[in-house]
Amino acid sequence: MSELSSKKPQAAPASLDGTDLAILAALVEDGRMTNAALAARVGVAESTCAYRVRALRQSGVIVSVNARLNLGALGHPIHAIVKVRLGSHNREHVRNLYDKLVAVPGALTVLHVGGDDDFLLHVAVESPEKLRDLILEHVTIYPVVQRTETQLVFEVREGRGVLSP
Amino acid sequence: MSELSSKKPQAAPASLDGTDLAILAALVEDGRMTNAALAARVGVAESTCAYRVRALRQSGVIVSVNARLNLGALGHPIHAIVKVRLGSHNREHVRNLYDKLVAVPGALTVLHVGGDDDFLLHVAVESPEKLRDLILEHVTIYPVVQRTETQLVFEVREGRGVLSP
DNA sequence: TTTGAAATAAATGCTAG
DNA sequence: CTAGCATTTATTTCAAA
């Protein structure tokens, strides 16, 4: 279920000091860094560091910690972006399709965007044939989908993020 | 530095059994789950579980574990996709621009794609004004960039990934 | 490869500055 | 908010199956 603008516990625009930012940068780099190592790196006592990290979690600044996998090693070496354009922008139609796209096997992220397209679906698949099947069976199958356009992804690189400046 | 097809230690298409897949699914969901909890969840001894996880890391199936942050709480509430089209596809030009885009402040991911566009730059910025400045100062500033098109991102949702089926 | 149990290391709770 | 110390919990190691 998506919510499409229902308000949920949004993190207060917390006031983060240098220590917090250093902690965040370290955990983005290595989310399994031990509290001891983290404390040493940012220059505070271990108990203080643990306190800070807990506060950052509870306030929602740290959303979660997740393993990132090598999708090629898992048999999904092909990445693609499927641009999806809708014929109707009825609220229910949009919400329903969004839910469907998120549930597509191999879907990594789904962006609801404004502009030429409505959704950008980033998928990882086993092969080009599977990509075709995926689009036919899980995307264009819905009447609200007017048109799709697929781009092969040659390479994905992580950006520097928002913490560096 | 990007490599653009120079070969690096790619994970062998490892043979993963059900236990491995269960471990991976759990760690994608919660990368800080304790080894004890993980072992209980997948039904093996703690020492076995630790052994498996270490193997999955060393073989490169688990690439890394990272904290995910609430970018809004960090003052970057606006997301956008900047489609970048190049005028020249000279190898050096492509590689250089790729490196530049990855280093853009606020860049989350940069996709090198085939099709209408060459790069898709996903950024998180402080405001629409900053978005404009970012594009002018860090993207269109390069002569190799022929044209950009920017789409506002309303919402980002995680897909089900490749492990569910 | 898997395991249990011992040894090491880390996180948490409590106290107080 | 911070730090030190004691307690509880987790990870690593290793001999054995």
Coordinates of C-alpha atoms in Angstrom, one line a residue, chain B:
Chain B
M1 CA 37.8 7.3 -11.4
S2 CA 35.4 5.2 -13.3
E3 CA 36.5 2.3 -15.4
L4 CA 34.1 1.8 -18.1
S5 CA 34.6 -1.9 -18.7
S6 CA 38.0 -2.5 -17.1
K7 CA 37.5 -5.8 -15.4
K8 CA 37.5 -6.0 -11.6
P9 CA 37.0 -8.8 -9.2
Q10 CA 33.5 -9.8 -10.2
A11 CA 31.8 -12.2 -7.9
A12 CA 31.7 -15.7 -9.3
P13 CA 28.1 -16.7 -10.1
A14 CA 28.2 -18.4 -6.8
S15 CA 25.9 -21.3 -6.1
L16 CA 23.6 -20.1 -3.3
D17 CA 21.4 -22.4 -1.4
G18 CA 18.2 -21.6 0.4
T19 CA 20.0 -20.7 3.6
D20 CA 22.1 -18.2 1.7
L21 CA 19.1 -16.6 0.1
A22 CA 17.3 -16.4 3.5
I23 CA 20.4 -14.7 5.0
L24 CA 20.6 -12.3 2.1
A25 CA 16.9 -11.4 2.4
A26 CA 17.2 -10.8 6.1
L27 CA 20.2 -8.6 5.7
V28 CA 18.7 -6.6 2.9
E29 CA 15.8 -5.9 5.3
D30 CA 17.9 -5.2 8.3
G31 CA 21.6 -5.1 7.8
R32 CA 22.3 -4.7 11.5
M33 CA 20.5 -7.8 12.6
T34 CA 22.7 -9.7 15.1
N35 CA 24.3 -12.9 14.0
A36 CA 22.3 -14.7 16.7
A37 CA 19.0 -13.4 15.4
L38 CA 20.0 -14.2 11.9
A39 CA 20.9 -17.7 12.8
A40 CA 17.6 -18.3 14.6
R41 CA 15.7 -16.9 11.6
V42 CA 17.4 -19.1 9.0
G43 CA 17.6 -22.1 11.2
V44 CA 21.4 -22.8 11.5
A45 CA 23.9 -22.6 14.3
E46 CA 25.4 -19.2 15.1
S47 CA 28.8 -20.3 14.0
T48 CA 27.5 -21.6 10.8
C49 CA 25.6 -18.4 10.2
A50 CA 28.6 -16.3 10.8
Y51 CA 30.6 -18.5 8.4
R52 CA 28.0 -18.1 5.7
V53 CA 27.8 -14.4 6.1
R54 CA 31.6 -14.1 5.9
A55 CA 31.6 -16.2 2.8
L56 CA 28.9 -14.1 1.2
R57 CA 30.9 -10.9 1.9
Q58 CA 34.2 -12.3 0.7
S59 CA 32.7 -13.6 -2.5
G60 CA 31.2 -10.2 -3.2
V61 CA 27.6 -11.3 -3.1
I62 CA 27.1 -8.9 -0.2
V63 CA 28.7 -5.7 -1.6
S64 CA 28.3 -3.5 1.5
V65 CA 26.0 -2.6 4.3
N66 CA 24.9 1.0 4.3
A67 CA 22.7 3.3 6.4
R68 CA 19.9 4.9 4.5
L69 CA 19.1 8.5 5.6
N70 CA 16.1 10.7 5.6
L71 CA 17.3 13.3 3.1
G72 CA 14.5 15.6 4.0
A73 CA 15.7 15.7 7.6
L74 CA 19.1 16.6 6.2
G75 CA 17.7 19.6 4.4
H76 CA 17.5 18.1 0.9
P77 CA 13.7 17.5 0.5
I78 CA 13.6 18.0 -3.3
H79 CA 14.4 15.1 -5.6
A80 CA 14.9 15.3 -9.3
I81 CA 16.0 13.2 -12.3
V82 CA 18.2 15.1 -14.7
K83 CA 18.4 13.5 -18.1
V84 CA 21.7 14.3 -19.8
R85 CA 22.3 14.0 -23.5
L86 CA 25.8 14.3 -24.9
G87 CA 26.9 15.9 -28.2
S88 CA 29.9 13.6 -28.5
H89 CA 30.2 10.0 -27.6
N90 CA 34.0 9.9 -27.6
R91 CA 35.1 7.5 -25.0
E92 CA 37.1 10.0 -23.0
H93 CA 34.4 12.5 -23.0
V94 CA 31.9 10.0 -21.7
R95 CA 34.2 8.8 -19.0
N96 CA 35.1 12.3 -17.9
L97 CA 31.5 13.5 -17.7
Y98 CA 30.5 10.3 -15.8
D99 CA 33.2 11.1 -13.2
K100 CA 31.9 14.7 -12.9
L101 CA 28.3 13.7 -12.5
V102 CA 29.1 11.3 -9.7
A103 CA 30.9 14.1 -7.9
V104 CA 27.9 16.5 -8.1
P105 CA 26.9 17.6 -4.6
G106 CA 23.6 15.9 -3.8
A107 CA 24.0 13.2 -6.5
L108 CA 22.5 10.0 -5.2
T109 CA 23.0 7.7 -8.2
V110 CA 24.1 8.2 -11.8
L111 CA 23.0 5.8 -14.5
H112 CA 24.8 5.4 -17.8
V113 CA 22.0 4.4 -20.2
G114 CA 21.4 3.6 -23.8
G115 CA 18.6 5.2 -25.7
D116 CA 17.4 8.8 -25.9
D117 CA 19.6 9.9 -23.0
D118 CA 23.1 9.1 -22.0
F119 CA 23.0 9.7 -18.3
L120 CA 20.2 9.8 -15.7
L121 CA 21.3 11.8 -12.7
H122 CA 19.2 11.4 -9.5
V123 CA 19.8 14.3 -7.1
A124 CA 18.4 15.5 -3.8
V125 CA 18.6 19.3 -3.3
E126 CA 17.6 21.9 -0.8
S127 CA 15.2 23.8 -3.0
P128 CA 14.2 24.3 -6.6
E129 CA 16.6 27.2 -6.9
K130 CA 19.4 25.0 -5.8
L131 CA 18.4 22.5 -8.4
R132 CA 18.6 25.1 -11.1
D133 CA 22.0 26.2 -9.8
L134 CA 23.2 22.6 -9.6
I135 CA 22.4 22.0 -13.2
L136 CA 23.9 25.2 -14.5
E137 CA 27.1 24.9 -12.4
H138 CA 27.7 21.1 -12.5
V139 CA 26.0 19.7 -15.6
T140 CA 25.4 22.1 -18.5
I141 CA 28.7 23.7 -17.8
Y142 CA 30.5 21.0 -19.7
P143 CA 30.6 21.5 -23.5
V144 CA 30.0 17.8 -24.1
V145 CA 26.5 18.1 -22.6
Q146 CA 24.2 18.9 -25.5
R147 CA 20.9 19.0 -23.6
T148 CA 19.3 18.3 -20.2
E149 CA 15.8 17.6 -19.2
T150 CA 14.7 17.7 -15.6
Q151 CA 11.9 15.8 -14.0
L152 CA 10.7 16.4 -10.5
V153 CA 10.4 13.3 -8.4
F154 CA 7.2 13.2 -6.4
E155 CA 8.0 10.0 -4.5
V156 CA 10.6 7.2 -4.4
R157 CA 9.6 3.7 -3.4
E158 CA 11.7 0.6 -3.0
G159 CA 10.8 -2.3 -5.2
R160 CA 10.5 -5.9 -4.1
G161 CA 14.0 -6.7 -5.3
V162 CA 15.3 -9.9 -6.8
L163 CA 15.0 -12.2 -3.9
S164 CA 11.3 -12.7 -3.4
P165 CA 10.1 -15.1 -6.1

